[in-house]
Amino acid sequence: MPGTWFSEKQLDSLAISCVVKKILHSERTPYQQIKVLDTDPFGLMLALDDVIQTTVFDEFAYHEMIALVPLNVHPDPKRILVIGGGDGGTVRECLRHPSPEEVTLVEIDARVVEVSRQYLPQLSSGLDDPRVKICYEDGTKYLKGKESAYDVIIVDSTDPVGPARGLFEEPFYRQIERALAPEGILVAQTESPFYNLDLIKKVFATWRGIFPTVRIYEAVIPSYPGGLWTFTLGSKKHDPVAVRGQVVAAGRYYSPAVHQAAFVLPNFLQGAVR
Ligand code: SAM
C-alpha cells in the first residue's frame, strides 16, 4: 500500500487503518503519546498511544450522543461534570443545551487540552466559555468528598488501560453516585459491543448495584473499531427511554427519534445485559 498509514490495533489480528497525509504534532507526556494527524478519509485526528480518540469526520456523532442524551433526560441540567474529554468536544455539546450554568472538565493531562486548543479549535472552542472550569487532575481523586454536587456526570475517557483504568472500576462509580444530586445521571462511553462485550457486561452489572435505572444505548462512530459504539447511562430518577417531549438542542446526529432508537439494542447485546 503506497503512502504512510496510521493503524490502531484492536486485536492481535485486527487493526483499523487510514492514510496519513501529514503528522501535525507528536509528543510524549507523563501520561501518554499525543498525536495530531491529517488523515484520509477522517481529516484531522487526535490519537493517544496510537488509539483514535476523535476525528473531525465523525466526532459530532460521538460528542452529541454522549452529551445530549443525558442532558435531555435530566429536566434541568445546571451543573455538569465531564471527566476526561480533554479535546473539548463533549463540553462543546453540553453548552449547546440551554440549561447548564457550569460545566467542569476534569482532565488528567493538560497537554491534551493545549494540543486540542492549537490544532482542533472546532472541538475545543467551547473551553473558553465563561461557564467552563478546567481542573487538571485524576478524575478518581477529584471526586473525593463531593456530595450532591452535579446534575449530570459524563465519563469521556480513554480505553480502560493506563491512567483511565480506575475510571472503569466500582469505587469510582460509587463516588460518582455520591457526587450526583437526587435526580442525577451518569453516562460513560463503554466501547464496542462486538469486541468489548465482557467489559459492557461488567459495567452494566456494577451499575445495576448502584443506580435504580441502567440503560445502554448505541451510536455509529465509523473511526472507532467496529463502528458501532455503546454508552451506558445510570439514572437516580429519570428513565431515558421514557423521555419524549422535552428534547432540546438537537444536532447533526442527535434528534428525538434518534434518542428513542438508540436504546433499541440488537439481540446479542440486549441478551448480555438483562
Ligand atoms: N472520545 C474518546 C474515546 O472514546 O476514545 C475519549 C476522548 S478524551 C481525549 C479521553 C481523555 O481522558 C484523555 O485526554 C485522557 O488524558 C483522559 N483521561 C484518562 N484517564 C483519566 C483520568 N484518570 N482522569 C481524568 N482524565 C483522564
Short mmCIF file of C-alpha atoms and ligand atoms in Angstrom, two decimals:
data_model
loop_
_atom_site.label_atom_id
_atom_site.label_comp_id
_atom_site.label_asym_id
_atom_site.label_seq_id
_atom_site.Cartn_x
_atom_site.Cartn_y
_atom_site.Cartn_z
CA MET A 1 0.00 0.00 0.00
CA PRO A 2 1.54 3.38 -1.00
CA GLY A 3 1.87 6.32 1.42
CA THR A 4 2.11 6.44 5.20
CA TRP A 5 -0.59 4.67 7.19
CA PHE A 6 -1.85 5.03 10.76
CA SER A 7 -3.03 1.81 12.39
CA GLU A 8 -4.88 1.32 15.62
CA LYS A 9 -4.53 -2.26 16.77
CA GLN A 10 -7.81 -3.60 18.15
CA LEU A 11 -6.89 -7.29 18.47
CA ASP A 12 -3.66 -9.13 17.71
CA SER A 13 -5.34 -9.99 14.41
CA LEU A 14 -7.25 -6.78 13.66
CA ALA A 15 -6.46 -3.10 13.10
CA ILE A 16 -8.28 -0.03 11.78
CA SER A 17 -6.04 1.92 9.38
CA CYS A 18 -6.14 5.10 7.33
CA VAL A 19 -3.74 7.16 5.22
CA VAL A 20 -1.70 9.86 6.97
CA LYS A 21 -1.30 12.95 4.81
CA LYS A 22 0.68 14.89 7.43
CA ILE A 23 1.87 14.49 11.02
CA LEU A 24 0.96 17.82 12.61
CA HIS A 25 2.06 17.05 16.15
CA SER A 26 3.67 14.26 18.17
CA GLU A 27 4.82 14.36 21.79
CA ARG A 28 5.12 12.13 24.82
CA THR A 29 3.64 13.47 28.08
CA PRO A 30 3.94 11.82 31.51
CA TYR A 31 0.62 10.09 30.71
CA GLN A 32 0.62 9.19 27.02
CA GLN A 33 1.80 9.75 23.46
CA ILE A 34 -0.24 12.52 21.81
CA LYS A 35 -0.50 12.71 18.03
CA VAL A 36 -2.48 15.02 15.76
CA LEU A 37 -2.60 13.68 12.22
CA ASP A 38 -4.14 14.93 9.00
CA THR A 39 -5.66 11.76 7.56
CA ASP A 40 -7.69 10.45 4.65
CA PRO A 41 -10.66 9.90 4.96
CA PHE A 42 -11.08 11.13 8.55
CA GLY A 43 -9.42 14.56 8.27
CA LEU A 44 -7.80 15.83 11.48
CA MET A 45 -7.41 13.08 14.06
CA LEU A 46 -6.34 13.07 17.72
CA ALA A 47 -4.68 9.80 18.76
CA LEU A 48 -3.43 8.91 22.24
CA ASP A 49 -0.98 6.00 22.44
CA ASP A 50 -1.99 5.28 18.82
CA VAL A 51 -5.64 4.84 19.76
CA ILE A 52 -8.07 7.06 17.83
CA GLN A 53 -9.77 9.49 20.22
CA THR A 54 -11.66 11.67 17.81
CA THR A 55 -11.69 12.75 14.17
CA VAL A 56 -13.33 15.77 12.57
CA PHE A 57 -15.12 13.35 10.18
CA ASP A 58 -17.37 11.75 12.81
CA GLU A 59 -16.75 13.49 16.15
CA PHE A 60 -20.23 15.04 16.08
CA ALA A 61 -21.82 11.60 16.36
CA TYR A 62 -19.83 10.65 19.47
CA HIS A 63 -19.98 14.03 21.24
CA GLU A 64 -23.65 14.69 20.59
CA MET A 65 -24.62 11.24 21.79
CA ILE A 66 -22.50 11.25 24.94
CA ALA A 67 -23.69 14.75 25.95
CA LEU A 68 -27.16 15.42 24.55
CA VAL A 69 -28.75 12.14 25.63
CA PRO A 70 -28.22 12.67 29.40
CA LEU A 71 -28.78 16.43 29.20
CA ASN A 72 -32.15 15.82 27.56
CA VAL A 73 -33.15 13.19 30.10
CA HIS A 74 -32.49 15.45 33.10
CA PRO A 75 -35.30 18.03 33.41
CA ASP A 76 -32.93 20.92 34.25
CA PRO A 77 -29.21 20.02 34.00
CA LYS A 78 -27.46 23.02 35.54
CA ARG A 79 -24.23 21.56 36.94
CA ILE A 80 -22.29 19.27 34.61
CA LEU A 81 -19.05 17.39 35.21
CA VAL A 82 -17.04 15.92 32.32
CA ILE A 83 -14.24 13.53 33.31
CA GLY A 84 -11.62 13.03 30.58
CA GLY A 85 -12.76 14.69 27.36
CA GLY A 86 -9.71 16.96 27.03
CA ASP A 87 -10.35 17.53 23.33
CA GLY A 88 -13.35 19.70 24.33
CA GLY A 89 -15.98 18.09 22.07
CA THR A 90 -18.20 16.90 24.92
CA VAL A 91 -18.05 20.29 26.67
CA ARG A 92 -18.97 21.99 23.39
CA GLU A 93 -22.09 19.83 23.09
CA CYS A 94 -23.10 20.41 26.75
CA LEU A 95 -23.02 24.14 26.07
CA ARG A 96 -25.48 23.81 23.17
CA HIS A 97 -28.11 22.87 25.74
CA PRO A 98 -29.70 25.96 27.31
CA SER A 99 -29.65 24.78 30.96
CA PRO A 100 -26.02 24.38 32.08
CA GLU A 101 -24.74 27.15 34.37
CA GLU A 102 -21.39 25.45 34.98
CA VAL A 103 -19.51 22.77 33.09
CA THR A 104 -16.43 21.41 34.87
CA LEU A 105 -13.85 19.47 32.85
CA VAL A 106 -11.51 17.21 34.84
CA GLU A 107 -8.71 16.04 32.58
CA ILE A 108 -5.58 14.29 33.84
CA ASP A 109 -3.31 15.53 31.02
CA ALA A 110 -3.13 19.31 30.44
CA ARG A 111 -1.27 18.74 27.18
CA VAL A 112 -4.34 17.09 25.58
CA VAL A 113 -6.28 20.31 26.19
CA GLU A 114 -3.43 22.54 24.98
CA VAL A 115 -2.82 20.49 21.83
CA SER A 116 -6.56 20.40 21.06
CA ARG A 117 -6.76 24.16 21.51
CA GLN A 118 -3.92 24.55 19.00
CA TYR A 119 -4.99 22.04 16.32
CA LEU A 120 -8.67 21.24 16.87
CA PRO A 121 -10.45 24.55 17.52
CA GLN A 122 -13.68 23.13 16.12
CA LEU A 123 -13.78 20.84 19.18
CA SER A 124 -12.04 22.92 21.84
CA SER A 125 -13.63 26.35 21.22
CA GLY A 126 -16.22 25.84 23.98
CA LEU A 127 -13.46 25.54 26.60
CA ASP A 128 -13.15 29.34 26.68
CA ASP A 129 -16.81 29.82 27.57
CA PRO A 130 -17.17 31.60 30.97
CA ARG A 131 -19.35 28.73 32.27
CA VAL A 132 -16.45 26.27 31.84
CA LYS A 133 -13.95 25.46 34.60
CA ILE A 134 -10.98 23.16 33.85
CA CYS A 135 -9.19 21.11 36.54
CA TYR A 136 -6.09 19.10 35.68
CA GLU A 137 -6.47 16.14 37.97
CA ASP A 138 -7.16 12.42 38.03
CA GLY A 139 -10.96 12.03 37.90
CA THR A 140 -10.95 9.49 40.73
CA LYS A 141 -9.16 11.95 43.06
CA TYR A 142 -11.29 14.91 42.04
CA LEU A 143 -14.50 13.23 43.17
CA LYS A 144 -13.34 12.51 46.73
CA GLY A 145 -15.65 14.20 49.24
CA LYS A 146 -18.07 15.58 46.60
CA GLU A 147 -21.73 15.14 47.54
CA SER A 148 -24.83 16.03 45.53
CA ALA A 149 -22.73 18.48 43.53
CA TYR A 150 -23.71 17.64 39.92
CA ASP A 151 -26.83 17.01 37.85
CA VAL A 152 -25.04 15.12 35.08
CA ILE A 153 -21.62 13.45 35.10
CA ILE A 154 -20.12 12.32 31.79
CA VAL A 155 -17.11 9.99 31.71
CA ASP A 156 -15.46 10.67 28.33
CA SER A 157 -12.41 8.54 28.92
CA THR A 158 -9.74 6.69 27.02
CA ASP A 159 -9.88 2.88 26.96
CA PRO A 160 -9.62 1.06 30.32
CA VAL A 161 -5.83 0.84 30.35
CA GLY A 162 -3.17 3.22 31.74
CA PRO A 163 -4.48 6.33 33.53
CA ALA A 164 -8.13 5.53 32.68
CA ARG A 165 -8.16 2.09 34.34
CA GLY A 166 -9.68 3.44 37.59
CA LEU A 167 -12.46 5.14 35.59
CA PHE A 168 -13.96 1.70 34.85
CA GLU A 169 -13.97 0.38 38.43
CA GLU A 170 -16.65 0.14 41.09
CA PRO A 171 -15.15 2.54 43.71
CA PHE A 172 -15.14 5.30 41.09
CA TYR A 173 -18.78 4.65 40.15
CA ARG A 174 -19.78 4.75 43.81
CA GLN A 175 -18.01 8.10 44.20
CA ILE A 176 -19.98 9.36 41.20
CA GLU A 177 -23.25 8.22 42.73
CA ARG A 178 -22.47 10.28 45.86
CA ALA A 179 -21.43 13.29 43.76
CA LEU A 180 -24.72 13.26 41.85
CA ALA A 181 -27.82 15.17 43.04
CA PRO A 182 -31.04 13.18 43.70
CA GLU A 183 -32.15 13.44 40.04
CA GLY A 184 -28.60 12.88 38.79
CA ILE A 185 -27.48 10.99 35.68
CA LEU A 186 -24.18 9.31 34.82
CA VAL A 187 -23.09 8.45 31.28
CA ALA A 188 -19.86 6.74 30.23
CA GLN A 189 -18.53 5.57 26.89
CA THR A 190 -18.33 1.78 27.17
CA GLU A 191 -16.61 0.66 23.98
CA SER A 192 -17.62 -1.75 21.20
CA PRO A 193 -20.41 -4.31 21.65
CA PHE A 194 -18.62 -6.65 19.25
CA TYR A 195 -15.12 -6.51 20.77
CA ASN A 196 -15.73 -5.46 24.39
CA LEU A 197 -18.89 -7.29 25.41
CA ASP A 198 -17.34 -8.56 28.64
CA LEU A 199 -16.47 -5.01 29.69
CA ILE A 200 -20.01 -3.83 28.89
CA LYS A 201 -21.49 -6.71 30.92
CA LYS A 202 -19.22 -5.89 33.87
CA VAL A 203 -20.03 -2.16 33.83
CA PHE A 204 -23.75 -2.87 33.48
CA ALA A 205 -23.78 -5.37 36.36
CA THR A 206 -21.80 -2.98 38.61
CA TRP A 207 -24.08 -0.04 37.86
CA ARG A 208 -27.18 -2.17 38.49
CA GLY A 209 -25.98 -2.40 42.09
CA ILE A 210 -25.68 1.39 42.31
CA PHE A 211 -28.41 3.06 40.21
CA PRO A 212 -32.14 2.22 40.06
CA THR A 213 -32.17 2.63 36.27
CA VAL A 214 -29.35 1.49 33.98
CA ARG A 215 -29.63 1.56 30.19
CA ILE A 216 -27.27 1.02 27.30
CA TYR A 217 -27.53 2.98 24.09
CA GLU A 218 -25.62 2.94 20.83
CA ALA A 219 -24.29 5.22 18.13
CA VAL A 220 -22.34 4.63 14.95
CA ILE A 221 -18.82 6.12 15.04
CA PRO A 222 -17.02 4.95 11.87
CA SER A 223 -13.48 5.71 13.09
CA TYR A 224 -13.85 3.50 16.19
CA PRO A 225 -13.15 -0.23 15.84
CA GLY A 226 -16.27 -2.00 14.64
CA GLY A 227 -18.10 1.29 14.05
CA LEU A 228 -20.91 0.54 16.48
CA TRP A 229 -20.28 2.06 19.92
CA THR A 230 -22.01 1.87 23.31
CA PHE A 231 -22.72 4.30 26.08
CA THR A 232 -24.02 3.24 29.48
CA LEU A 233 -26.41 5.52 31.39
CA GLY A 234 -27.17 5.24 35.10
CA SER A 235 -30.00 7.34 36.48
CA LYS A 236 -31.23 8.03 40.01
CA LYS A 237 -34.74 9.03 38.93
CA HIS A 238 -35.48 9.56 35.24
CA ASP A 239 -35.68 6.72 32.72
CA PRO A 240 -34.12 7.82 29.39
CA VAL A 241 -36.49 5.60 27.45
CA ALA A 242 -39.49 7.50 28.82
CA VAL A 243 -38.25 10.88 27.55
CA ARG A 244 -40.39 12.13 24.70
CA GLY A 245 -41.45 15.77 24.56
CA GLN A 246 -38.67 17.62 26.34
CA VAL A 247 -35.85 17.05 23.89
CA VAL A 248 -33.95 20.25 23.21
CA ALA A 249 -30.66 21.06 21.46
CA ALA A 250 -30.92 18.52 18.62
CA GLY A 251 -27.77 18.29 16.48
CA ARG A 252 -26.38 16.74 13.26
CA TYR A 253 -26.75 13.21 14.66
CA TYR A 254 -28.99 13.57 17.70
CA SER A 255 -32.74 14.10 17.40
CA PRO A 256 -35.82 12.99 19.38
CA ALA A 257 -36.21 9.97 17.06
CA VAL A 258 -32.53 9.03 17.38
CA HIS A 259 -32.85 9.34 21.16
CA GLN A 260 -35.60 6.70 21.15
CA ALA A 261 -33.93 4.45 18.59
CA ALA A 262 -30.53 4.47 20.33
CA PHE A 263 -31.89 2.46 23.25
CA VAL A 264 -33.16 -0.34 20.98
CA LEU A 265 -30.37 -2.91 21.16
CA PRO A 266 -29.53 -5.85 18.92
CA ASN A 267 -30.48 -9.17 20.48
CA PHE A 268 -26.95 -10.31 21.34
CA LEU A 269 -26.33 -7.14 23.32
CA GLN A 270 -29.77 -6.98 24.92
CA GLY A 271 -29.38 -10.60 25.97
CA ALA A 272 -26.00 -9.88 27.55
CA VAL A 273 -27.29 -7.13 29.83
CA ARG A 274 -30.57 -8.46 31.14
N1 SAM B 1 -13.73 10.12 22.79
C1 SAM B 1 -12.61 9.41 23.21
C2 SAM B 1 -12.66 7.92 23.08
O1 SAM B 1 -13.68 7.29 23.41
O2 SAM B 1 -11.67 7.37 22.62
C3 SAM B 1 -12.11 9.87 24.55
C4 SAM B 1 -11.59 11.27 24.35
S1 SAM B 1 -10.78 12.15 25.55
C5 SAM B 1 -9.38 12.69 24.61
C6 SAM B 1 -10.14 11.00 26.75
C7 SAM B 1 -9.30 11.71 27.82
O3 SAM B 1 -9.38 11.02 29.07
C8 SAM B 1 -7.82 11.82 27.51
O4 SAM B 1 -7.50 13.14 27.18
C9 SAM B 1 -7.12 11.33 28.79
O5 SAM B 1 -5.99 12.12 29.13
C10 SAM B 1 -8.24 11.46 29.80
N2 SAM B 1 -8.08 10.60 31.00
C11 SAM B 1 -7.61 9.34 31.04
N3 SAM B 1 -7.59 8.90 32.32
C12 SAM B 1 -8.06 9.93 33.09
C13 SAM B 1 -8.27 10.09 34.50
N4 SAM B 1 -7.99 9.10 35.36
N5 SAM B 1 -8.78 11.28 34.94
C14 SAM B 1 -9.08 12.28 34.07
N6 SAM B 1 -8.88 12.17 32.74
C15 SAM B 1 -8.39 11.02 32.24
#
